[in-house]
Amino acid sequence: MNVSEVEPDILLLPDGSICHKDMFSQRYSRGIASFEIRANKADRRLECERDVGRIRYSAALLRLSGVTQVTSPDPRITRRHDRLAHTLKVAGLAREIANDIVRSARNSIGKCNNTEDRKRLDAILEFGGLDISACEAGGLGHDLGHAPFAHSSQDILDNWLLEVGDTCGFEGNAQSLRVVTRLEPRKPEMSGLGLTAVSIGAMQKYPWIRDRSNPQRSDKFSVYRDDIACLELGQGVLPHNFRDGRQTLEAAIVDLADDITYAIHDVQDFIEAGLLDFRRLESEITGLAKRFFYRGYAWPTETSKDECHGLEILAARVARQYPGLMHPHELGTALMYINKILGDIDHIQDTSYGTVAGIRNTLSGIISDIVGSINISSPSDNRILPIAPGVAEWHRLQAMKFIGRHYAIGSPQVARQEQSNRAALRSTLNALLDWTTSAPIHTLPSALRESIEKVCIPAPRKDSPALRRAIVDYLCGLTDRSCLDLAAELCGWRIPRA
């Protein structure tokens, strides 16, 4: 890799990425010797640019075009909203944020001053570096492991694994890491894509294994216990004194890009799809905003949440997740701001160019404000969020997330489809378990057979954590449509063609 040392201990990569000299080998290690040797000497791509290519051309990424983001994808709809569209937006935005930060930091190279640019550069170096393409790779890979029907399937899969003694359960982020390190084929003799440590680290939004004794780590985690070597590889891009379960700088950028995409881009799709009732929204948010702004607020507890509005419950969860960051006064101000913007957008009645362009231009302005306000904290500061927008912009981002979550994802139309999907998933899981424990292995679908053979389950096969894990791995390679078709055939609702 062609790099230049522009200051003592500061390496600059050809694409502008920054790396601390002492961390270079750890960050760009692939962890597996077979992947270290380049077969094509004419390949001039940087290491993380190769990672981007490996994920971009993977079958796992293409599958996401048939996986739910909010509603199940319908190929008949031009502006359909699927998980691939969401993923591409996250990857693109993560790259743009990283690019903006790096350009700012590079302005201070060779200058001894106390400017904001120099503070950014010093923070980047304290993290070990910032790789632009690794942020894009993390964005492309962050949702690869989501099962059919996405978030609505997660608790079903989790409980289905736990009920037979599996200690890991299911988590979409951990399954994504499993896809790129074990399940996605690239070379016949190896498992996974062989990504660099910095790209693996960029995918670890929750860089720890499940710990049911710790409320902060019992539900969300990025690594299964069997894949702990990947956790160590990703955490290895940080200096030794910061390998304590904190995000890498690349992971923090992907996390923020995911939040922005979910809050802004996804809400844009909700508006264009007609999933938001503007009259109801404006009336309810006005009242909530005033309550937060003028009187302050005590966040609802689990015992009092039945008496609260859905937005209040969502705000309380975020307040518990990020202690000291969520302020009622700021949230009230943010809700008023967002309510005014949404009030200026007429409920979309057609697909005219002017209407759609107006919506996108308005929401694009919110993204520009958020990205322009981003600050980086040194890891030694021990901030909850190492990279975050300004206070006002962060609360606006949360307000948009709450609105999308409550008024679109929580709408009766979406809830009805979600209930149907969950029923189909339960039927599919139980039918697959019955099939794999009763039929000869050669009669199973090839992908399911290979999944079982990888975990070396001997015949006769009995219900076990290993068998269920193999079934879940197989299921996470299906789209919504293929899962529904499989459920219909295995449950006898439809007879498959011979």
XYZ file of C-alpha atoms in Angstrom:
498
model
C 0.000 0.000 0.000
C 1.476 3.364 -1.052
C 1.448 5.579 2.055
C 3.357 8.706 3.006
C 4.518 9.884 6.426
C 3.473 13.548 6.470
C 4.371 14.190 10.122
C 6.076 12.004 12.723
C 3.721 9.048 13.394
C 1.104 10.308 10.894
C 0.554 8.213 7.755
C -1.564 9.545 4.888
C -3.107 7.037 2.473
C -3.634 7.843 -1.230
C -7.381 8.365 -0.717
C -6.747 10.810 2.145
C -7.382 8.361 4.988
C -5.281 8.906 8.117
C -3.482 6.277 10.194
C -1.205 6.383 13.215
C 2.112 4.835 12.224
C 2.135 2.422 15.181
C -1.348 1.080 14.330
C -0.917 0.486 10.596
C -0.234 -3.260 10.663
C -3.062 -3.990 13.137
C -5.618 -1.957 11.213
C -4.941 -3.539 7.817
C -4.361 -7.115 8.955
C -6.821 -9.605 7.520
C -6.332 -12.047 10.349
C -6.021 -15.013 7.968
C -2.699 -15.622 6.239
C -4.285 -16.949 3.034
C -5.921 -13.601 2.390
C -2.732 -11.583 2.832
C -1.243 -12.404 -0.578
C -2.590 -10.507 -3.564
C -3.092 -12.759 -6.562
C -3.174 -9.779 -8.950
C -0.161 -7.505 -8.594
C -1.829 -4.975 -10.899
C -4.621 -4.399 -8.381
C -3.938 -0.846 -7.204
C -6.867 -0.598 -4.813
C -6.249 0.148 -1.163
C -6.965 -2.638 1.315
C -10.348 -1.295 2.423
C -11.331 -0.507 -1.154
C -10.919 -4.237 -1.773
C -13.197 -4.846 1.230
C -15.843 -2.614 -0.336
C -15.649 -4.622 -3.552
C -15.938 -7.948 -1.744
C -19.115 -6.868 0.023
C -20.575 -4.991 -2.956
C -20.425 -8.087 -5.188
C -21.580 -10.549 -2.533
C -24.812 -12.523 -2.783
C -25.617 -11.452 0.780
C -25.833 -7.785 -0.238
C -28.019 -8.472 -3.280
C -30.404 -10.494 -1.081
C -31.294 -7.335 0.844
C -33.314 -6.067 -2.136
C -35.905 -8.655 -1.101
C -35.814 -7.998 2.656
C -38.087 -5.710 4.657
C -36.956 -2.322 5.835
C -40.404 -1.214 6.997
C -42.811 -3.012 4.670
C -42.081 -6.119 2.626
C -40.590 -5.146 -0.771
C -42.993 -5.143 -3.705
C -41.275 -5.180 -7.130
C -44.367 -3.571 -8.691
C -43.733 -0.339 -6.773
C -41.252 2.079 -8.378
C -40.214 3.820 -5.157
C -40.088 0.663 -3.099
C -38.431 0.763 0.284
C -36.221 -2.257 0.944
C -33.197 -2.999 3.102
C -30.785 -2.755 0.174
C -31.887 0.828 -0.514
C -31.386 1.619 3.176
C -27.962 -0.075 3.187
C -26.684 1.805 0.132
C -27.743 5.104 1.702
C -25.969 4.254 4.966
C -22.772 3.278 3.128
C -22.808 6.404 0.982
C -23.487 8.717 3.912
C -20.844 7.035 6.094
C -18.273 7.623 3.369
C -19.321 11.270 3.001
C -19.084 11.901 6.757
C -15.645 10.250 6.950
C -14.470 12.227 3.930
C -15.619 15.494 5.471
C -13.886 14.756 8.794
C -10.636 13.692 7.108
C -10.519 16.759 4.858
C -10.981 18.998 7.857
C -8.271 17.207 9.839
C -5.802 17.232 6.944
C -5.968 21.036 6.840
C -3.946 21.096 10.059
C -1.146 18.753 8.970
C 2.191 20.537 9.230
C 0.704 23.295 11.359
C 1.215 23.596 15.117
C -1.919 25.315 16.290
C -4.952 24.803 18.487
C -7.628 24.991 15.799
C -10.687 22.751 15.617
C -9.098 21.007 12.624
C -6.026 20.121 14.695
C -8.208 18.818 17.525
C -9.943 16.570 15.005
C -6.619 15.280 13.731
C -5.380 14.575 17.269
C -8.626 12.721 18.116
C -8.345 10.618 14.936
C -4.768 9.655 15.803
C -5.769 8.753 19.355
C -8.318 6.325 17.877
C -5.553 4.858 15.698
C -6.751 6.434 12.467
C -9.762 6.928 10.213
C -10.208 4.984 6.975
C -12.772 6.374 4.531
C -13.385 3.127 2.625
C -13.704 1.125 5.849
C -16.655 3.364 6.751
C -18.270 2.528 3.417
C -17.536 -1.187 3.919
C -19.063 -1.035 7.412
C -22.168 0.614 5.992
C -22.511 -2.005 3.242
C -22.060 -4.853 5.716
C -24.002 -3.654 8.737
C -27.344 -5.259 7.777
C -26.214 -8.356 5.836
C -27.324 -10.714 8.598
C -30.907 -9.531 8.941
C -33.368 -12.385 8.530
C -36.450 -12.171 6.297
C -38.869 -9.518 7.620
C -35.907 -7.838 9.374
C -36.537 -6.428 12.869
C -39.930 -8.080 13.304
C -38.251 -11.498 13.106
C -35.423 -10.840 15.552
C -37.150 -11.671 18.841
C -38.722 -14.812 17.324
C -35.343 -16.141 16.188
C -33.736 -15.134 19.478
C -36.302 -16.968 21.606
C -36.306 -19.991 19.269
C -32.557 -20.450 19.786
C -32.557 -19.708 23.510
C -35.324 -22.201 24.310
C -33.001 -25.154 23.530
C -30.053 -23.839 25.534
C -28.210 -21.788 22.921
C -26.283 -19.191 24.948
C -25.983 -16.608 22.169
C -29.486 -16.353 20.736
C -29.953 -14.164 17.677
C -28.986 -10.568 16.959
C -28.965 -9.014 13.491
C -25.653 -7.210 14.018
C -23.907 -10.368 15.216
C -25.376 -12.334 12.316
C -24.008 -9.716 9.881
C -20.510 -10.315 11.218
C -21.101 -14.066 10.939
C -22.046 -13.618 7.269
C -18.820 -11.821 6.298
C -16.542 -14.066 8.389
C -18.163 -17.509 7.962
C -21.144 -17.812 5.637
C -20.496 -15.744 2.495
C -18.299 -17.751 0.081
C -15.328 -16.205 -1.674
C -12.597 -18.855 -1.955
C -13.248 -22.621 -1.953
C -10.648 -23.248 0.742
C -11.714 -20.427 3.068
C -14.837 -19.229 4.882
C -16.001 -15.636 4.662
C -14.739 -12.596 2.801
C -11.439 -12.108 4.639
C -11.992 -8.428 5.433
C -9.422 -6.205 7.103
C -9.530 -5.632 10.839
C -10.572 -1.995 10.375
C -13.581 -2.993 8.209
C -14.530 -5.724 10.707
C -14.302 -3.106 13.460
C -16.506 -0.736 11.444
C -19.297 -3.339 11.530
C -19.186 -3.701 15.322
C -21.829 -1.242 16.465
C -22.043 -3.089 19.793
C -18.471 -4.402 20.278
C -19.104 -7.075 22.876
C -20.615 -10.547 23.237
C -23.960 -11.085 24.937
C -23.953 -10.653 28.703
C -27.382 -11.333 30.178
C -26.244 -10.050 33.586
C -25.585 -6.600 32.097
C -28.735 -4.739 30.918
C -26.638 -2.692 28.447
C -25.321 -5.856 26.797
C -28.160 -8.363 27.152
C -30.154 -7.532 24.009
C -27.797 -5.702 21.651
C -24.409 -7.165 20.726
C -22.311 -7.493 17.574
C -20.540 -10.814 18.123
C -21.652 -14.356 18.960
C -19.524 -16.225 21.471
C -18.314 -18.586 18.709
C -16.976 -15.599 16.755
C -15.025 -13.955 19.568
C -11.852 -13.968 17.445
C -13.601 -11.444 15.181
C -14.299 -9.231 18.185
C -10.620 -9.297 19.074
C -9.658 -8.548 15.467
C -12.007 -5.538 15.284
C -11.017 -4.183 18.694
C -7.362 -4.608 17.744
C -7.501 -1.501 15.557
C -7.749 0.591 18.733
C -4.762 1.348 20.977
C -4.451 -1.186 23.835
C -5.812 1.123 26.548
C -9.069 1.678 24.621
C -9.946 -1.966 23.857
C -12.660 -2.023 26.487
C -15.805 -2.489 24.431
C -15.932 0.922 22.781
C -16.638 1.567 19.121
C -13.867 2.268 16.661
C -14.112 5.669 14.994
C -15.278 3.979 11.784
C -18.014 2.087 13.687
C -19.188 5.328 15.320
C -19.476 6.968 11.884
C -21.442 4.007 10.470
C -23.690 4.111 13.554
C -24.404 7.812 13.012
C -24.986 7.315 9.276
C -27.440 4.504 10.077
C -29.286 6.788 12.509
C -29.486 9.635 9.982
C -30.667 7.324 7.210
C -33.278 5.738 9.451
C -34.476 9.104 10.709
C -34.362 11.220 7.539
C -34.152 9.087 4.408
C -36.599 6.498 5.728
C -39.075 9.183 6.841
C -38.786 10.643 3.343
C -39.853 7.263 1.944
C -42.703 7.092 4.479
C -43.956 10.493 3.282
C -43.734 9.548 -0.398
C -45.522 6.257 0.329
C -48.334 8.107 2.142
C -47.726 6.332 5.471
C -47.802 9.511 7.587
C -51.102 11.085 8.676
C -50.055 14.742 8.790
C -53.160 16.055 10.552
C -52.877 13.604 13.423
C -49.119 14.045 13.584
C -49.209 17.849 13.754
C -51.847 17.936 16.486
C -50.214 15.346 18.738
C -46.652 16.592 18.336
C -47.646 20.163 19.115
C -49.038 19.068 22.469
C -46.045 16.856 23.288
C -43.543 19.529 22.288
C -45.164 22.081 24.570
C -45.204 19.633 27.453
C -41.476 18.898 27.046
C -40.519 22.519 26.389
C -42.478 24.457 28.992
C -42.800 22.111 31.946
C -39.886 19.744 31.730
C -40.521 16.070 32.068
C -39.853 12.981 34.159
C -39.272 10.037 31.802
C -41.907 7.309 32.135
C -40.992 4.059 33.879
C -41.958 0.558 32.776
C -44.898 0.630 35.191
C -46.260 3.967 33.947
C -45.704 3.568 30.206
C -49.287 2.414 29.505
C -50.447 5.923 30.387
C -47.953 7.644 28.067
C -47.811 8.555 24.403
C -45.617 6.327 22.215
C -43.125 9.157 21.599
C -42.666 9.600 25.337
C -41.797 5.917 25.719
C -39.303 6.068 22.846
C -37.687 9.179 24.342
C -37.419 7.478 27.736
C -35.612 4.507 26.185
C -33.058 6.774 24.512
C -32.625 8.733 27.768
C -31.758 5.484 29.555
C -29.460 4.372 26.739
C -27.544 7.681 26.693
C -27.629 9.035 30.272
C -27.347 12.795 30.425
C -27.728 13.391 26.680
C -31.505 13.570 26.280
C -32.943 16.825 27.682
C -36.715 17.485 27.738
C -36.333 21.186 26.869
C -34.114 20.423 23.866
C -36.423 17.611 22.724
C -39.422 19.931 22.925
C -37.593 22.504 20.813
C -36.605 19.820 18.303
C -40.182 18.531 18.013
C -41.436 22.053 17.338
C -38.778 22.502 14.650
C -39.552 19.171 12.939
C -43.292 19.739 13.228
C -42.967 23.044 11.380
C -40.939 21.417 8.596
C -43.390 18.555 8.188
C -46.252 21.040 8.279
C -44.728 22.767 5.259
C -44.778 19.498 3.316
C -48.212 18.808 1.880
C -49.386 15.233 2.211
C -48.237 13.658 -1.045
C -51.147 12.886 -3.334
C -49.208 12.144 -6.510
C -45.728 11.364 -7.783
C -45.176 14.664 -9.539
C -41.583 15.800 -9.974
C -42.152 19.073 -8.104
C -43.752 17.441 -5.071
C -41.070 14.779 -4.654
C -38.245 17.261 -5.291
C -39.652 19.623 -2.670
C -39.783 16.891 -0.034
C -36.238 15.760 -0.781
C -34.846 19.283 -0.794
C -36.405 20.042 2.586
C -35.133 16.870 4.262
C -31.721 17.214 2.612
C -31.333 20.508 4.465
C -31.798 18.710 7.799
C -29.055 16.211 6.892
C -26.685 19.031 5.921
C -27.252 20.726 9.282
C -26.603 17.475 11.168
C -23.434 16.570 9.256
C -22.121 20.128 9.479
C -22.424 20.101 13.277
C -20.541 16.822 13.893
C -17.904 16.819 16.620
C -15.299 14.178 17.487
C -14.365 13.462 21.074
C -10.991 12.043 22.040
C -11.367 8.443 23.337
C -9.620 9.522 26.539
C -12.603 11.821 27.241
C -14.772 8.690 27.701
C -17.817 10.307 26.111
C -20.861 8.107 25.519
C -20.814 9.039 21.823
C -17.320 9.496 20.339
C -18.789 11.234 17.317
C -22.051 13.160 17.445
C -23.891 16.172 16.003
C -24.399 19.324 18.026
C -26.937 19.263 20.874
C -29.789 20.820 18.880
C -29.079 18.692 15.794
C -28.826 15.484 17.831
C -32.235 16.107 19.399
C -33.730 16.846 15.961
C -32.322 13.549 14.740
C -33.911 11.717 17.667
C -37.213 13.528 17.102
C -37.282 12.382 13.469
C -36.532 8.794 14.552
C -39.366 8.876 17.071
C -41.812 10.208 14.474
C -40.892 7.562 11.900
C -40.977 4.793 14.475
C -44.307 5.716 16.034
C -46.345 7.082 13.132
C -45.091 4.955 10.220
C -43.581 1.738 11.572
C -46.253 1.649 14.287
C -49.126 2.299 11.854
C -51.985 -0.240 11.511
C -51.015 -0.951 7.875
C -47.451 -1.889 8.796
C -48.503 -3.709 11.989
C -50.869 -5.959 10.040
C -48.150 -6.998 7.609
C -45.700 -7.488 10.466
C -48.112 -9.801 12.286
C -48.543 -11.878 9.140
C -44.789 -12.077 8.615
C -44.164 -13.218 12.192
C -46.749 -15.987 11.882
C -45.152 -17.184 8.636
C -41.691 -17.158 10.235
C -42.793 -19.268 13.207
C -44.381 -21.786 10.864
C -41.249 -21.925 8.718
C -38.924 -22.489 11.667
C -40.968 -25.347 13.104
C -41.462 -26.953 9.694
C -37.728 -26.780 8.955
C -36.927 -28.323 12.337
C -39.366 -31.176 11.683
C -37.946 -31.696 8.185
C -34.280 -31.710 9.224
C -34.855 -34.176 12.092
C -36.957 -36.634 10.079
C -35.670 -36.639 6.482
C -32.436 -38.034 5.011
C -29.920 -35.202 4.617
C -29.625 -35.659 0.842
C -33.314 -34.698 0.449
C -32.824 -31.256 2.021
C -32.192 -28.091 -0.032
C -28.469 -27.840 -0.824
C -27.955 -24.600 1.125
C -29.637 -26.078 4.219
C -27.674 -29.302 3.859
C -24.379 -27.404 3.658
C -25.330 -25.326 6.697
C -25.936 -28.511 8.704
C -22.751 -30.192 7.457
C -20.663 -27.163 8.508
C -21.554 -27.760 12.153
C -20.969 -31.526 11.806
C -24.281 -32.776 13.184
C -24.269 -36.612 13.032
C -27.271 -38.726 12.062
C -29.801 -39.341 13.437
C -30.249 -35.604 13.880
C -32.073 -34.429 16.994
C -33.252 -31.013 18.070
C -30.234 -29.190 19.458
C -28.680 -25.700 19.650
C -26.278 -26.616 16.804
C -29.080 -27.784 14.502
C -31.200 -24.722 15.191
C -28.193 -22.453 14.558
C -27.695 -24.171 11.188
C -31.376 -23.617 10.344
C -31.156 -19.933 11.306
C -28.030 -19.499 9.165
C -29.956 -21.003 6.238
C -33.020 -18.876 6.902
C -30.906 -15.698 6.972
C -29.971 -16.397 3.354
C -33.597 -16.104 2.220
C -35.631 -13.101 1.092
C -39.099 -12.258 2.415
C -40.712 -13.785 -0.669
C -38.674 -17.006 -0.610
C -39.422 -17.426 3.103
C -43.162 -16.986 2.519
C -43.044 -19.467 -0.373
C -41.167 -21.980 1.788
C -43.684 -21.566 4.616
C -46.592 -22.164 2.225
C -45.007 -25.332 0.842
C -43.715 -26.876 4.087
C -46.988 -26.212 5.908
C -49.082 -27.668 3.101
C -50.776 -24.397 2.157
C -49.428 -24.821 -1.365
C -48.099 -27.882 -3.139
C -44.648 -27.306 -4.692
C -43.978 -28.310 -8.286
C -41.954 -31.491 -8.687
